[in-house]
XYZ file of C-alpha atoms in Angstrom:
765
model
C 29.370 -0.841 -71.371
C 32.245 -2.942 -70.200
C 32.515 -6.667 -69.693
C 35.341 -9.079 -69.000
C 35.736 -12.024 -71.351
C 37.655 -14.931 -69.873
C 39.283 -17.853 -71.665
C 40.496 -18.263 -75.276
C 37.044 -18.203 -76.859
C 35.055 -14.983 -76.262
C 32.309 -15.996 -78.650
C 29.923 -17.287 -76.004
C 30.175 -14.076 -74.005
C 29.645 -11.912 -77.098
C 26.552 -13.895 -78.084
C 25.197 -13.414 -74.543
C 25.764 -9.677 -74.682
C 24.112 -9.212 -78.020
C 21.118 -11.165 -76.748
C 20.784 -8.940 -73.681
C 21.144 -5.732 -75.718
C 18.822 -6.574 -78.589
C 16.307 -3.943 -77.466
C 18.889 -1.140 -77.639
C 19.059 0.820 -80.919
C 22.613 1.973 -80.360
C 25.244 0.899 -77.858
C 28.950 0.764 -77.334
C 30.843 -2.006 -75.567
C 34.397 -2.496 -74.462
C 35.585 -6.099 -74.083
C 38.560 -6.846 -71.902
C 40.103 -10.193 -72.779
C 42.426 -11.607 -70.136
C 45.285 -13.401 -71.849
C 48.751 -13.696 -70.472
C 50.181 -14.131 -73.951
C 50.498 -10.690 -75.617
C 51.366 -12.236 -79.000
C 47.742 -13.314 -79.432
C 46.415 -9.756 -79.336
C 46.065 -9.393 -83.128
C 44.419 -12.796 -83.486
C 42.010 -12.043 -80.655
C 41.165 -8.657 -82.160
C 40.290 -10.183 -85.491
C 38.232 -12.896 -83.800
C 36.193 -10.399 -81.783
C 35.636 -8.189 -84.822
C 34.375 -11.096 -86.882
C 32.089 -12.266 -84.083
C 30.573 -8.829 -83.577
C 29.942 -8.269 -87.272
C 28.776 -11.806 -87.969
C 25.529 -13.581 -87.217
C 23.790 -12.701 -83.916
C 20.781 -13.769 -81.935
C 18.910 -10.689 -83.093
C 19.590 -9.904 -86.776
C 18.500 -6.282 -86.281
C 21.748 -5.514 -84.428
C 24.194 -3.678 -86.636
C 27.880 -3.401 -85.718
C 30.218 -0.921 -87.389
C 33.626 -2.572 -87.705
C 35.244 0.825 -87.309
C 33.978 1.035 -83.724
C 35.632 -2.221 -82.720
C 38.886 -1.581 -80.862
C 40.770 -4.349 -79.102
C 43.712 -3.507 -76.834
C 45.923 -5.622 -74.617
C 45.644 -4.948 -70.837
C 48.245 -6.106 -68.319
C 46.498 -5.928 -64.910
C 49.374 -7.530 -63.092
C 48.940 -9.768 -60.057
C 47.719 -9.363 -56.499
C 50.644 -8.749 -54.186
C 51.345 -10.559 -50.945
C 48.913 -9.524 -48.246
C 48.586 -10.320 -44.546
C 45.020 -10.187 -43.296
C 44.576 -10.197 -39.543
C 41.093 -10.743 -38.167
C 39.239 -12.533 -35.393
C 39.379 -15.713 -37.431
C 43.159 -15.684 -37.306
C 46.119 -14.332 -39.284
C 46.207 -15.288 -42.973
C 49.174 -14.525 -45.286
C 48.015 -14.529 -48.891
C 50.759 -15.107 -51.542
C 51.139 -13.472 -54.965
C 48.151 -14.553 -57.035
C 47.276 -14.013 -60.688
C 44.194 -12.019 -61.579
C 40.875 -13.883 -61.646
C 42.407 -16.655 -59.559
C 41.040 -17.780 -56.173
C 43.479 -18.771 -53.475
C 42.529 -21.054 -50.579
C 44.192 -21.550 -47.204
C 43.653 -23.896 -44.286
C 41.640 -22.305 -41.455
C 43.717 -21.484 -38.423
C 41.229 -22.813 -35.847
C 39.442 -25.677 -37.626
C 42.088 -27.076 -39.961
C 39.604 -29.305 -41.753
C 38.051 -26.273 -43.463
C 39.456 -23.676 -45.828
C 39.369 -19.922 -46.233
C 39.339 -18.415 -49.732
C 40.200 -15.129 -51.359
C 39.947 -14.045 -54.991
C 42.298 -11.794 -56.950
C 39.893 -9.617 -58.954
C 40.273 -7.138 -61.788
C 39.312 -3.607 -60.815
C 37.064 -2.292 -63.616
C 38.069 1.301 -62.877
C 41.839 1.090 -62.450
C 42.165 -2.015 -64.684
C 44.509 -3.441 -62.064
C 44.396 -6.606 -59.992
C 43.176 -6.278 -56.401
C 42.314 -8.611 -53.533
C 38.666 -9.184 -52.746
C 37.433 -9.527 -49.177
C 38.477 -12.893 -47.687
C 35.759 -15.503 -47.343
C 36.247 -16.852 -43.818
C 32.752 -18.185 -43.218
C 33.969 -21.789 -43.078
C 36.505 -20.927 -40.366
C 35.883 -20.749 -36.666
C 36.913 -17.669 -34.703
C 40.096 -17.957 -32.719
C 38.760 -15.833 -29.818
C 35.579 -15.684 -27.717
C 33.224 -12.857 -26.807
C 35.131 -12.295 -23.591
C 38.265 -11.594 -25.675
C 36.525 -8.651 -27.345
C 37.519 -6.510 -24.366
C 41.099 -6.649 -25.688
C 40.129 -5.375 -29.144
C 40.427 -1.705 -30.003
C 37.689 -0.705 -32.428
C 38.792 1.583 -35.250
C 37.180 2.871 -38.422
C 39.129 0.281 -40.438
C 38.139 -2.810 -38.449
C 34.646 -1.816 -37.273
C 32.958 -3.926 -39.982
C 35.103 -6.903 -38.960
C 34.098 -6.393 -35.323
C 30.426 -6.470 -36.279
C 30.913 -9.619 -38.391
C 32.809 -11.231 -35.566
C 30.022 -10.509 -33.081
C 27.433 -11.945 -35.465
C 29.363 -15.199 -35.761
C 30.107 -15.421 -32.052
C 26.453 -14.949 -31.159
C 25.556 -17.834 -33.437
C 28.090 -20.109 -31.738
C 27.663 -18.892 -28.149
C 23.900 -19.072 -27.558
C 22.672 -17.289 -24.424
C 25.204 -14.847 -23.043
C 26.206 -14.158 -19.477
C 25.753 -10.696 -17.971
C 29.402 -9.802 -18.587
C 29.280 -11.063 -22.193
C 26.145 -9.029 -22.932
C 27.842 -5.952 -21.489
C 30.928 -6.582 -23.664
C 28.905 -6.947 -26.874
C 26.855 -3.821 -26.161
C 30.007 -1.845 -25.373
C 31.693 -2.873 -28.655
C 28.597 -1.996 -30.680
C 28.555 1.414 -29.053
C 32.248 1.872 -29.942
C 31.543 0.884 -33.556
C 28.876 3.580 -33.811
C 31.237 6.099 -32.279
C 34.028 5.682 -34.877
C 32.161 4.557 -38.018
C 30.040 6.018 -40.747
C 26.771 4.133 -40.363
C 25.818 2.785 -43.780
C 22.524 0.954 -44.266
C 24.504 -2.293 -44.435
C 26.398 -1.654 -41.189
C 23.302 -0.331 -39.433
C 21.284 -3.350 -40.541
C 23.958 -5.712 -39.228
C 23.953 -3.986 -35.830
C 20.156 -4.042 -35.663
C 20.230 -7.787 -36.389
C 22.694 -8.292 -33.538
C 20.429 -6.310 -31.195
C 17.454 -8.421 -32.295
C 19.392 -11.631 -31.565
C 20.225 -10.360 -28.087
C 16.615 -9.344 -27.406
C 15.159 -12.761 -28.224
C 17.787 -14.625 -26.183
C 17.286 -15.705 -22.589
C 20.039 -13.406 -21.359
C 19.320 -10.895 -18.594
C 19.185 -7.474 -20.244
C 18.093 -5.334 -17.288
C 21.617 -4.024 -16.649
C 22.149 -2.876 -20.265
C 18.603 -1.822 -21.208
C 19.470 1.869 -21.413
C 22.600 1.143 -23.470
C 20.644 -0.952 -25.987
C 18.018 1.759 -26.358
C 20.802 4.303 -26.847
C 22.384 2.179 -29.594
C 19.152 1.903 -31.572
C 18.642 5.671 -31.222
C 22.185 6.323 -32.474
C 21.696 4.029 -35.470
C 18.580 5.898 -36.557
C 20.195 9.275 -36.075
C 23.551 8.519 -37.752
C 22.525 6.234 -40.616
C 23.530 7.729 -43.960
C 20.994 7.164 -46.733
C 19.985 9.361 -49.691
C 16.309 8.440 -49.760
C 13.557 10.342 -47.960
C 12.901 7.438 -45.610
C 14.335 4.080 -44.675
C 12.809 1.166 -42.761
C 14.782 -1.573 -41.034
C 12.744 -4.487 -39.728
C 14.057 -7.612 -38.057
C 12.298 -10.120 -35.790
C 10.699 -8.254 -32.843
C 12.302 -4.921 -33.758
C 11.610 -2.166 -36.292
C 13.252 1.181 -37.048
C 11.730 3.809 -39.311
C 13.733 6.936 -40.236
C 12.263 9.897 -42.119
C 14.137 12.975 -43.363
C 11.577 15.760 -43.124
C 11.224 19.271 -44.517
C 10.297 21.630 -41.654
C 8.402 23.923 -44.031
C 6.124 21.118 -45.202
C 5.845 19.220 -41.938
C 2.192 18.511 -41.098
C 2.768 15.816 -38.496
C 3.775 12.174 -38.739
C 2.161 8.893 -37.772
C 4.047 5.647 -37.375
C 2.320 2.363 -36.759
C 2.680 -1.389 -36.726
C -0.228 -3.000 -38.524
C 0.712 -6.608 -37.865
C 3.146 -8.424 -35.638
C 3.723 -11.910 -34.263
C 6.493 -12.897 -31.907
C 9.607 -13.922 -33.800
C 8.516 -12.308 -37.099
C 9.323 -8.988 -38.742
C 6.803 -6.258 -37.831
C 4.747 -4.760 -40.675
C 5.053 -0.990 -40.353
C 3.512 2.069 -42.022
C 4.167 5.820 -41.975
C 1.655 8.562 -42.809
C 2.791 12.121 -43.479
C 0.087 13.582 -41.272
C -1.245 13.540 -37.709
C -3.763 10.767 -37.018
C -5.670 10.998 -33.740
C -7.248 7.600 -34.268
C -5.354 4.515 -35.432
C -6.613 2.038 -37.959
C -8.537 -0.929 -36.614
C -6.308 -3.829 -35.719
C -3.208 -1.670 -35.306
C -0.740 -3.205 -32.867
C 0.829 0.137 -31.969
C 0.815 3.666 -33.328
C 2.305 7.014 -32.401
C 1.261 10.353 -33.951
C 3.404 13.469 -33.753
C 1.721 16.919 -33.896
C 2.635 19.679 -36.331
C 4.000 21.827 -33.496
C 6.927 19.413 -33.258
C 8.701 21.380 -36.013
C 9.747 23.890 -33.321
C 12.185 21.274 -32.036
C 13.956 20.616 -35.354
C 17.662 21.559 -35.202
C 18.857 24.781 -36.809
C 21.375 24.953 -39.646
C 22.063 22.587 -42.498
C 21.810 19.394 -40.482
C 19.225 16.967 -41.747
C 15.955 17.135 -39.871
C 15.237 13.514 -39.054
C 12.408 11.869 -37.154
C 12.809 8.260 -36.182
C 10.396 5.716 -34.758
C 11.160 2.445 -33.002
C 9.001 -0.565 -32.238
C 10.049 -3.173 -29.669
C 8.102 -6.421 -29.786
C 9.843 -7.713 -26.680
C 9.034 -7.067 -23.012
C 12.144 -8.463 -21.335
C 14.112 -5.308 -22.133
C 11.828 -3.108 -20.041
C 11.963 -4.498 -16.512
C 11.311 -2.225 -13.544
C 11.875 -3.971 -10.182
C 10.471 -0.993 -8.303
C 6.844 -1.552 -9.373
C 4.330 -4.374 -9.059
C 2.693 -3.545 -12.390
C 3.486 -5.465 -15.553
C 4.009 -4.230 -19.106
C 0.805 -5.031 -21.014
C 1.772 -3.738 -24.459
C 4.626 -3.528 -26.884
C 6.778 -0.407 -26.745
C 7.024 2.381 -29.333
C 9.247 5.429 -29.316
C 9.859 8.595 -31.309
C 12.674 11.123 -31.368
C 13.915 14.099 -33.381
C 17.618 13.953 -34.231
C 18.119 11.958 -31.028
C 17.550 15.092 -28.919
C 15.424 15.825 -25.861
C 11.882 16.890 -26.772
C 9.632 17.891 -23.859
C 6.881 20.333 -22.879
C 5.151 20.043 -26.238
C 2.313 22.455 -26.887
C 0.186 19.727 -28.461
C 0.172 16.147 -27.187
C 1.665 13.094 -28.835
C -1.067 10.480 -29.268
C 0.014 6.890 -28.578
C -2.309 3.915 -29.004
C -1.177 0.490 -27.889
C -2.942 -2.853 -28.101
C -3.117 -4.836 -24.858
C -1.204 -8.099 -24.739
C -3.762 -9.310 -22.200
C -7.359 -8.041 -22.453
C -8.307 -5.679 -19.671
C -10.777 -7.155 -17.190
C -13.535 -5.214 -15.487
C -11.590 -4.326 -12.357
C -8.126 -4.030 -13.925
C -6.207 -0.784 -13.886
C -4.040 0.333 -16.804
C -1.753 3.331 -16.978
C 0.165 5.081 -19.749
C 3.849 5.355 -18.906
C 7.196 6.229 -20.448
C 10.671 4.819 -19.891
C 12.672 7.105 -17.587
C 16.398 6.494 -18.145
C 17.305 8.042 -14.755
C 15.162 5.850 -12.500
C 16.516 3.008 -10.357
C 19.984 4.556 -10.098
C 20.338 4.975 -13.843
C 19.190 1.506 -14.883
C 15.817 2.841 -16.069
C 12.207 2.405 -15.023
C 8.616 3.356 -15.807
C 7.092 6.730 -14.955
C 3.724 8.295 -15.751
C 4.512 12.009 -15.359
C 3.543 13.935 -18.467
C 1.307 11.160 -19.809
C -2.463 10.862 -19.559
C -4.565 7.739 -19.982
C -7.609 8.700 -22.030
C -11.048 7.471 -20.892
C -11.543 5.864 -24.302
C -9.437 2.940 -23.095
C -11.121 -0.340 -24.000
C -10.501 -3.926 -23.025
C -8.149 -4.368 -25.973
C -6.248 -1.107 -26.341
C -5.262 2.051 -24.498
C -4.832 5.551 -25.931
C -2.379 7.927 -24.270
C -1.562 11.606 -24.586
C 2.006 12.590 -23.725
C 3.838 15.888 -23.980
C 7.345 14.638 -24.664
C 9.114 12.079 -26.862
C 10.615 8.866 -25.541
C 9.645 5.178 -25.241
C 5.974 4.597 -24.390
C 4.088 1.607 -23.004
C 0.989 0.588 -21.040
C 1.213 -0.997 -17.597
C -1.318 -3.374 -16.038
C -1.796 -3.548 -12.264
C -1.008 -7.216 -11.636
C -1.791 -6.798 -7.945
C -5.451 -6.475 -8.878
C -6.019 -10.047 -9.940
C -9.583 -10.201 -11.278
C -12.163 -11.401 -8.771
C -14.941 -13.554 -10.141
C -18.535 -12.481 -9.542
C -19.076 -15.513 -7.301
C -16.086 -14.612 -5.105
C -17.187 -11.005 -5.052
C -20.668 -11.913 -3.821
C -19.277 -14.267 -1.164
C -16.809 -11.646 0.085
C -19.586 -9.065 0.213
C -21.733 -11.392 2.346
C -18.772 -12.143 4.630
C -18.043 -8.434 5.067
C -21.617 -7.484 5.915
C -22.262 -10.540 8.066
C -18.968 -10.155 9.945
C -19.567 -6.472 10.624
C -23.100 -7.222 11.789
C -21.898 -9.933 14.187
C -19.102 -7.660 15.456
C -21.566 -4.830 16.053
C -23.777 -7.072 18.191
C -20.950 -8.386 20.348
C -19.266 -4.991 20.634
C -22.590 -3.714 21.937
C -22.683 -6.540 24.491
C -19.101 -5.768 25.554
C -19.839 -2.068 25.976
C -23.022 -2.759 27.894
C -21.164 -5.148 30.192
C -18.402 -2.693 31.076
C -20.722 0.297 31.391
C -23.306 -1.418 33.598
C -20.869 -3.183 35.926
C -18.861 -0.480 37.643
C -16.281 -2.888 39.040
C -15.136 -3.773 35.497
C -14.333 -0.202 34.431
C -12.364 0.912 37.465
C -8.909 0.721 35.857
C -7.201 2.268 32.856
C -7.161 -0.797 30.555
C -10.933 -1.144 30.876
C -11.521 2.527 30.062
C -9.226 2.303 27.018
C -11.052 -0.834 25.862
C -14.405 0.948 26.180
C -13.242 3.797 23.922
C -11.721 1.311 21.497
C -14.989 -0.623 21.314
C -16.993 2.572 20.696
C -14.747 3.459 17.745
C -15.030 -0.040 16.245
C -18.802 -0.098 16.765
C -19.134 3.246 14.993
C -16.974 1.997 12.108
C -19.058 -1.160 11.670
C -22.412 0.622 11.862
C -21.477 3.364 9.377
C -20.010 0.750 7.032
C -23.241 -1.275 7.130
C -25.362 1.829 6.421
C -23.052 3.403 3.829
C -24.503 1.827 0.660
C -28.058 2.475 1.835
C -27.315 6.146 2.589
C -25.505 6.626 -0.719
C -28.547 5.269 -2.595
C -30.458 8.488 -1.728
C -28.222 10.376 -4.153
C -27.854 13.318 -1.767
C -24.550 15.149 -2.252
C -24.366 16.483 1.315
C -25.478 13.197 2.874
C -22.832 11.276 0.944
C -20.058 13.653 2.026
C -21.235 13.410 5.664
C -21.362 9.613 5.492
C -17.894 9.366 3.919
C -16.407 11.800 6.448
C -18.004 9.885 9.348
C -16.712 6.560 8.035
C -13.271 8.114 7.609
C -13.400 9.469 11.165
C -14.342 6.165 12.813
C -11.749 4.269 10.755
C -9.013 6.631 11.917
C -10.389 6.570 15.482
C -10.325 2.773 15.539
C -6.676 2.680 14.558
C -5.818 5.535 16.895
C -7.260 3.595 19.844
C -5.378 0.500 18.712
C -2.284 2.670 19.025
C -3.432 3.882 22.463
C -3.738 0.244 23.555
C -0.114 -0.284 22.515
C 1.061 2.891 24.282
C -0.600 1.886 27.547
C 0.779 -1.639 27.266
C 4.270 -0.193 26.845
C 3.863 2.011 29.932
C 2.427 -0.839 32.001
C 4.887 -3.583 31.127
C 8.095 -1.856 30.015
C 8.198 1.650 31.572
C 6.839 0.448 34.913
C 8.730 2.641 37.384
C 9.226 6.390 37.672
C 6.421 7.207 35.254
C 3.813 9.750 36.326
C 1.270 11.028 33.822
C -1.323 13.413 35.239
C -4.825 13.166 33.746
C -3.704 9.957 32.114
C -7.005 8.744 30.640
C -8.082 12.286 29.723
C -5.004 12.712 27.555
C -5.622 9.350 25.959
C -9.186 10.398 25.090
C -7.992 13.730 23.699
C -5.544 11.955 21.389
C -7.774 9.008 20.530
C -10.727 11.137 19.452
C -8.947 14.380 18.602
C -6.359 13.210 16.040
C -8.987 11.670 13.699
C -11.165 14.771 14.062
C -8.297 17.067 13.061
C -7.483 14.941 9.990
C -11.087 14.812 8.768
C -11.559 18.558 9.324
C -8.396 19.286 7.349
C -9.621 17.166 4.437
C -12.982 18.967 4.454
C -11.267 22.354 4.658
C -8.790 21.630 1.850
C -11.159 19.890 -0.543
C -14.559 18.690 0.558
C -15.039 17.031 -2.825
C -12.347 14.569 -1.776
C -15.322 12.689 -0.317
C -17.963 11.337 -2.639
C -19.614 8.316 -4.208
C -17.108 5.766 -5.545
C -16.938 2.055 -6.253
C -15.872 0.416 -3.051
C -13.359 -1.978 -4.590
C -11.436 0.918 -6.069
C -10.763 2.275 -2.609
C -11.175 0.061 0.402
C -11.559 -3.385 -1.127
C -14.688 -3.604 0.995
C -16.234 -5.528 -1.842
C -19.509 -3.850 -2.577
C -19.307 -4.816 -6.228
C -20.706 -2.101 -8.464
C -22.966 -0.501 -5.815
C -22.313 3.173 -4.991
C -20.337 3.716 -1.819
C -19.608 6.988 -0.020
C -15.903 7.205 0.649
C -12.726 9.106 -0.260
C -12.607 9.497 -4.033
C -9.242 11.286 -4.183
C -6.253 8.935 -4.369
C -3.964 11.564 -2.852
C -6.074 12.019 0.271
C -6.680 8.275 0.522
C -2.991 7.366 0.529
C -1.958 10.274 2.764
C -4.727 10.190 5.388
C -5.596 6.483 5.393
C -2.844 4.253 4.054
C 0.076 6.157 5.569
C -1.734 6.690 8.900
C -2.798 3.051 9.200
C 0.661 1.866 8.208
C 2.269 4.096 10.849
C -0.011 2.776 13.607
C 0.463 -0.851 12.577
C 4.255 -0.535 12.477
C 4.224 0.972 15.970
C 1.882 -1.737 17.271
C 4.021 -4.513 15.813
C 7.113 -3.076 17.495
C 5.324 -2.804 20.853
C 3.924 -6.318 20.410
C 7.419 -7.729 19.932
C 8.810 -5.750 22.873
C 5.992 -6.979 25.111
C 6.524 -10.596 24.102
C 10.230 -10.286 24.846
C 9.441 -8.749 28.227
C 7.003 -11.531 29.033
C 9.484 -14.171 28.005
C 12.094 -12.569 30.231
C 9.677 -12.567 33.159
C 8.821 -16.240 32.614
C 12.432 -17.349 32.494
C 13.056 -15.675 35.865
C 10.166 -17.488 37.512
C 10.064 -21.301 37.738
C 6.892 -22.995 36.566
C 5.144 -25.631 38.669
C 2.534 -26.835 36.205
C 2.622 -28.632 32.906
C 4.099 -27.094 29.806
C 0.943 -27.877 27.819
C -1.186 -25.667 30.052
C 1.316 -22.809 29.814
C 1.595 -23.145 26.052
C -2.195 -22.920 25.650
C -2.295 -19.899 27.892
C 0.495 -18.218 25.921
C -1.264 -18.930 22.638
C -4.500 -17.447 23.946
C -2.681 -14.354 25.164
C -0.917 -13.810 21.841
C -4.223 -14.164 19.959
C -5.835 -11.690 22.358
C -3.154 -9.083 21.751
C -3.241 -9.694 18.004
C -6.899 -8.697 17.680
C -6.674 -5.956 20.284
C -3.798 -4.217 18.477
C -5.302 -4.816 15.006
C -2.384 -6.922 13.815
C -4.649 -8.726 11.328
C -5.046 -5.547 9.245
C -1.591 -5.800 7.559
C -3.095 -8.647 5.493
C -4.532 -5.866 3.304
C -1.032 -5.057 2.066
C -0.635 -8.605 0.688
C -3.871 -8.818 -1.320
C -2.156 -8.795 -4.725
C -0.815 -11.284 -7.220
C -1.964 -14.905 -7.464
C -2.777 -15.054 -3.738
C -5.076 -12.046 -3.840
C -8.389 -13.881 -3.597
C -7.378 -16.192 -0.686
C -5.865 -13.240 1.175
C -9.057 -11.226 0.632
C -11.072 -14.044 2.194
C -8.721 -14.125 5.183
C -8.765 -10.337 5.472
C -12.561 -10.140 5.315
C -13.118 -12.852 7.908
C -10.567 -11.706 10.488
C -11.152 -7.959 10.318
C -14.912 -7.923 9.941
C -15.054 -10.142 13.060
C -12.531 -8.097 15.065
C -15.271 -6.902 17.422
C -16.453 -10.472 17.977
C -12.911 -11.637 18.850
C -12.515 -8.746 21.287
C -15.712 -9.911 22.996
C -14.429 -13.493 23.159
C -11.006 -12.690 24.615
C -11.917 -9.731 26.823
C -15.398 -10.652 28.017
C -16.199 -14.309 27.532
C -12.800 -15.599 28.634
C -12.332 -13.103 31.512
C -13.054 -14.621 34.897
C -14.010 -11.322 36.543
C -16.475 -10.561 33.721
C -18.042 -14.005 33.989
C -18.396 -13.478 37.779
C -20.308 -10.246 37.213
C -22.578 -12.004 34.734
C -23.262 -14.820 37.229
C -23.883 -12.388 40.069
C -26.322 -10.132 38.219
C -27.716 -12.151 35.308
C -27.917 -15.783 36.366
C -30.298 -17.536 38.709
C -30.480 -20.825 40.533
C -27.324 -22.831 40.925
C -25.550 -20.725 38.258
C -25.946 -17.552 40.316
C -22.887 -16.378 42.248
C -23.330 -14.497 45.517
C -21.839 -11.035 45.571
C -20.215 -11.589 48.974
C -17.820 -14.150 47.445
C -15.608 -11.288 46.378
C -15.630 -9.571 49.771
C -13.331 -11.927 51.572
C -10.585 -11.382 49.028
C -11.160 -7.623 48.851
C -11.030 -7.293 52.651
C -7.719 -9.099 52.838
C -6.372 -6.630 50.320
C -7.739 -3.592 52.138
C -4.457 -2.423 53.461
C -2.872 -2.862 50.047
C -5.637 -0.813 48.414
C -5.057 2.040 50.825
C -1.408 1.780 50.065
C -2.126 2.071 46.359
C -4.294 5.128 46.963
C -1.424 6.802 48.758
C 0.874 5.930 45.889
C -1.578 7.508 43.457
C -1.384 10.752 45.406
C 2.375 10.759 45.072
C 3.567 13.196 42.370
C 6.663 11.168 41.543
C 5.392 7.738 40.547
C 2.313 6.161 39.063
C 0.878 3.091 40.672
C 1.542 0.133 38.481
C -0.955 -2.010 40.330
C -3.970 0.066 39.356
C -3.009 0.747 35.772
C -1.909 -2.726 34.831
C -3.819 -4.816 37.307
C -6.224 -6.088 34.669
C -3.603 -6.714 32.038
C -2.960 -10.097 33.546
C -5.708 -12.587 32.914
C -7.834 -13.323 35.966
C -7.798 -16.934 34.942
C -4.027 -17.027 34.861
C -2.638 -19.602 37.217
C 0.054 -18.571 39.622
C 2.317 -21.340 38.476
C 2.118 -20.547 34.734
C 1.681 -16.812 34.345
C 1.811 -15.180 37.735
C 3.887 -12.094 37.362
C 3.593 -12.150 33.562
C 0.779 -9.676 32.836
C 0.596 -9.816 29.088
C -3.075 -10.428 28.383
C -5.051 -7.179 28.304
C -7.881 -7.617 30.707
C -10.257 -4.848 29.827
């Protein structure tokens, strides 16, 4: 054993040594006495010999004087040295051994840097220790790091510099974060990663994660750095754990011949604290109770271990921070912490046996919430990363507090929560159910009245708009009636009856939207493509499309997979709000999104475009015709016309695409009221407020002073006799289609000549 005795009196040090070694039966020590005066060597030797052989703390220690050898050592002095770092340039002068030299800091001159000239116990020569620059302030900023070239010699200084700069800087800008991440990546590229260096880098990453800086642009780079640390870290032990606030790394060197699986888990974690981790050398399909996160690797993973003499290493990561994993392309939110696993930082996919991942929910899952197991795809969103679910399955054992996943590859895993499905209280659910049923019942009654009116009174169905409206009303009436009977029919539990009911509901839903599209097509022909348009069998083609397209779609679904229809919970599909009652509808998400969502979205986009074009056309017609009545009357008429077109074209249905987030419940109320009463509004605008319809009611249904004589229409019809014959001749012409007959009822009969004459924008039938 070797010790260094300083000063003229080594007695105190010798007494200390003999006290520490009193339990040893035999030992040998070498004492190095630093004394610049070589003439005192003999005196010092005699003194040490006497002290060793004299009285000691423990009298059982025996010292043989023949084993005491004292020699004079001349270690020399520390030479001049210039140390250049991020804290400045410091020129250290010649300094005697065991002396500490101080210098004024370059940046903050009120503080001092220090450096000691030490004695090397191996070479017995003086050498400089590492400068202590903690009291000094750096002379550059994080932005200046771009100018620094990282080498193997200065990589440790770069890491120290970043640590100090982060403490002084606080939250970093996007460019500063990118600079720090880039320099850390360069350090890993040129350095041998010791546990000390790796721990320092992990601490820097942890500081960045808990800051308020935006990390979305460098998320993949940060994940790559932590993977590189775990793969490159050089340590002799079988395993090594590195835990810092909100981040944990666990690295295990495995023997492929004895590999039986591995399980990594976090048993306890609180934000801002170090995670408590555990590793089991086996495959655990079920985690321990209370586990925050766990990931179990199957035995078949040994097929992916690298060949040759390279160490076979498995590493696990735990990220107790959500801000690193932001995906702007989805409306779902991360509802768990993130764990990952890798083998020698290589790509592991298409595993024979699944990896089992169990993650505790950050927010308990409500009754109607959806959760999904996902992994972080580094290639999504143009290389900035995003969540994907391919290759991962969400097991049905998912509870309100945790989700278990099975995945067939290794990467970073998490659980997403559908934030668009804000939980609906039971009270709101009951109210919305009543509104839906009541609205559909009211619409069915008034749609029946509208149909009866147009079918009974022949004069009202003589033009194309009226015939289109009749077909549209039939489709809506069928949709409402089947919807009202759906839950009752599904309660019989008949497989065939449920499929028939679901297919019929699907058909009338598609037919309703198809006829909304037909309304828009006819409006475009009537108001925009007015001249030089001849369509033979006009209404017959409309009927073929309006009823044929939905029939083809439903038949295709039945032919491809009839089990696509079945009994489901209504809120999981249509948001029709039946609560937990069975409901016959499409139970396949693929068919639902392809045949319903995409079809409805296509029709609504087309109708919105036509609606805008029609409004522009109307506005153009109004500006070319001077008005002779008050603006207030015209404004009310315009408002009524816009409302009429809105319900006729189904422009209230897009509200369904906004029923997510905090506004979900209010939007569901608005959606339920407006769309369940669509048939009622059609009755109001196209029967109750139509002057020609009210005349027919007064002629045939009223009595007394409210009755209108039928001959009151004859005088006007006779004066238009010649014009009617003219129109008939035009209809026989093969080159043009009469605009008068096809769009005559588009203008409101109650429209005044001064306000809207010549602006036929309110569908009349």
